[in-house]
Amino acid sequence: MDSKQQQMIQFETNWYSLGGGSSRQIGEQFGLTDRDFFSEVDRLVDTDPPSALTDSELRRMREVIRRRLWMAR
């Protein structure tokens, strides 16, 4: 995982409990649309889930990611 990917995971780890970061913050910090950001975070969480999260926290994070992807259609 490269530095930007780690930052993306850290960003979402900090924000998932509030429904994920704002579209504005995602755009400013990563230069990505919600769809691109959450697609990449979804892929990263599936391949290398954050070890600092419990199973229930990880499940909640995945729910937020998938909801935001659905909203970004």
PDB file of C-alpha atoms in Angstrom, residues 1-66:
ATOM      1  CA  MET A   1       0.000   0.000   0.000  1.00  0.00           C
ATOM      2  CA  ASP A   2       1.483   3.345  -0.992  1.00  0.00           C
ATOM      3  CA  SER A   3       1.439   6.551   1.047  1.00  0.00           C
ATOM      4  CA  LYS A   4      -1.674   8.002  -0.615  1.00  0.00           C
ATOM      5  CA  GLN A   5      -3.586   4.761  -0.093  1.00  0.00           C
ATOM      6  CA  GLN A   6      -2.576   4.730   3.578  1.00  0.00           C
ATOM      7  CA  GLN A   7      -3.783   8.324   3.907  1.00  0.00           C
ATOM      8  CA  MET A   8      -7.097   7.376   2.303  1.00  0.00           C
ATOM      9  CA  ILE A   9      -7.593   4.511   4.743  1.00  0.00           C
ATOM     10  CA  GLN A  10      -6.650   6.723   7.688  1.00  0.00           C
ATOM     11  CA  PHE A  11      -9.039   9.435   6.494  1.00  0.00           C
ATOM     12  CA  GLU A  12     -11.945   7.014   6.253  1.00  0.00           C
ATOM     13  CA  THR A  13     -11.018   5.349   9.561  1.00  0.00           C
ATOM     14  CA  ASN A  14     -11.351   8.776  11.182  1.00  0.00           C
ATOM     15  CA  TRP A  15     -14.639   9.608   9.422  1.00  0.00           C
ATOM     16  CA  TYR A  16     -16.633   6.391   8.924  1.00  0.00           C
ATOM     17  CA  SER A  17     -18.431   6.705  12.271  1.00  0.00           C
ATOM     18  CA  LEU A  18     -19.862  10.015  10.997  1.00  0.00           C
ATOM     19  CA  GLY A  19     -20.923   8.636   7.626  1.00  0.00           C
ATOM     20  CA  GLY A  20     -17.609   9.215   5.863  1.00  0.00           C
ATOM     21  CA  GLY A  21     -15.759  12.418   5.060  1.00  0.00           C
ATOM     22  CA  SER A  22     -17.413  15.224   3.139  1.00  0.00           C
ATOM     23  CA  SER A  23     -17.216  15.330  -0.639  1.00  0.00           C
ATOM     24  CA  ARG A  24     -15.429  18.673  -0.375  1.00  0.00           C
ATOM     25  CA  GLN A  25     -12.744  17.284   1.959  1.00  0.00           C
ATOM     26  CA  ILE A  26     -12.244  14.225  -0.234  1.00  0.00           C
ATOM     27  CA  GLY A  27     -11.853  16.400  -3.314  1.00  0.00           C
ATOM     28  CA  GLU A  28      -9.487  18.840  -1.615  1.00  0.00           C
ATOM     29  CA  GLN A  29      -7.310  16.258   0.087  1.00  0.00           C
ATOM     30  CA  PHE A  30      -7.190  13.529  -2.563  1.00  0.00           C
ATOM     31  CA  GLY A  31      -8.336  15.182  -5.792  1.00  0.00           C
ATOM     32  CA  LEU A  32     -10.945  12.453  -6.273  1.00  0.00           C
ATOM     33  CA  THR A  33     -14.688  12.241  -6.671  1.00  0.00           C
ATOM     34  CA  ASP A  34     -16.653  10.394  -3.993  1.00  0.00           C
ATOM     35  CA  ARG A  35     -17.107   7.474  -6.379  1.00  0.00           C
ATOM     36  CA  ASP A  36     -13.379   7.162  -7.099  1.00  0.00           C
ATOM     37  CA  PHE A  37     -12.388   7.642  -3.455  1.00  0.00           C
ATOM     38  CA  PHE A  38     -14.830   5.115  -2.027  1.00  0.00           C
ATOM     39  CA  SER A  39     -14.170   2.607  -4.816  1.00  0.00           C
ATOM     40  CA  GLU A  40     -10.478   2.660  -3.951  1.00  0.00           C
ATOM     41  CA  VAL A  41     -11.089   2.554  -0.189  1.00  0.00           C
ATOM     42  CA  ASP A  42     -13.483  -0.377  -0.685  1.00  0.00           C
ATOM     43  CA  ARG A  43     -10.815  -2.258  -2.637  1.00  0.00           C
ATOM     44  CA  LEU A  44      -8.144  -1.471  -0.036  1.00  0.00           C
ATOM     45  CA  VAL A  45     -10.320  -2.510   2.916  1.00  0.00           C
ATOM     46  CA  ASP A  46     -11.099  -5.813   1.200  1.00  0.00           C
ATOM     47  CA  THR A  47      -7.451  -6.590   0.438  1.00  0.00           C
ATOM     48  CA  ASP A  48      -5.757  -5.139   3.542  1.00  0.00           C
ATOM     49  CA  PRO A  49      -8.248  -4.214   6.287  1.00  0.00           C
ATOM     50  CA  PRO A  50      -7.046  -1.762   8.947  1.00  0.00           C
ATOM     51  CA  SER A  51      -5.740  -3.886  11.826  1.00  0.00           C
ATOM     52  CA  ALA A  52      -6.624  -1.210  14.394  1.00  0.00           C
ATOM     53  CA  LEU A  53     -10.359  -1.801  13.871  1.00  0.00           C
ATOM     54  CA  THR A  54     -12.417  -4.481  15.563  1.00  0.00           C
ATOM     55  CA  ASP A  55     -14.596  -6.745  13.425  1.00  0.00           C
ATOM     56  CA  SER A  56     -17.699  -4.702  14.250  1.00  0.00           C
ATOM     57  CA  GLU A  57     -15.925  -1.411  13.444  1.00  0.00           C
ATOM     58  CA  LEU A  58     -14.699  -2.854  10.155  1.00  0.00           C
ATOM     59  CA  ARG A  59     -18.217  -4.057   9.325  1.00  0.00           C
ATOM     60  CA  ARG A  60     -19.584  -0.557  10.036  1.00  0.00           C
ATOM     61  CA  MET A  61     -16.860   1.035   7.909  1.00  0.00           C
ATOM     62  CA  ARG A  62     -17.742  -1.264   5.006  1.00  0.00           C
ATOM     63  CA  GLU A  63     -21.422  -0.335   5.352  1.00  0.00           C
ATOM     64  CA  VAL A  64     -20.546   3.365   5.142  1.00  0.00           C
ATOM     65  CA  ILE A  65     -18.272   2.799   2.131  1.00  0.00           C
ATOM     66  CA  ARG A  66     -20.934   0.861   0.245  1.00  0.00           C
TER      67      ARG A  66
END
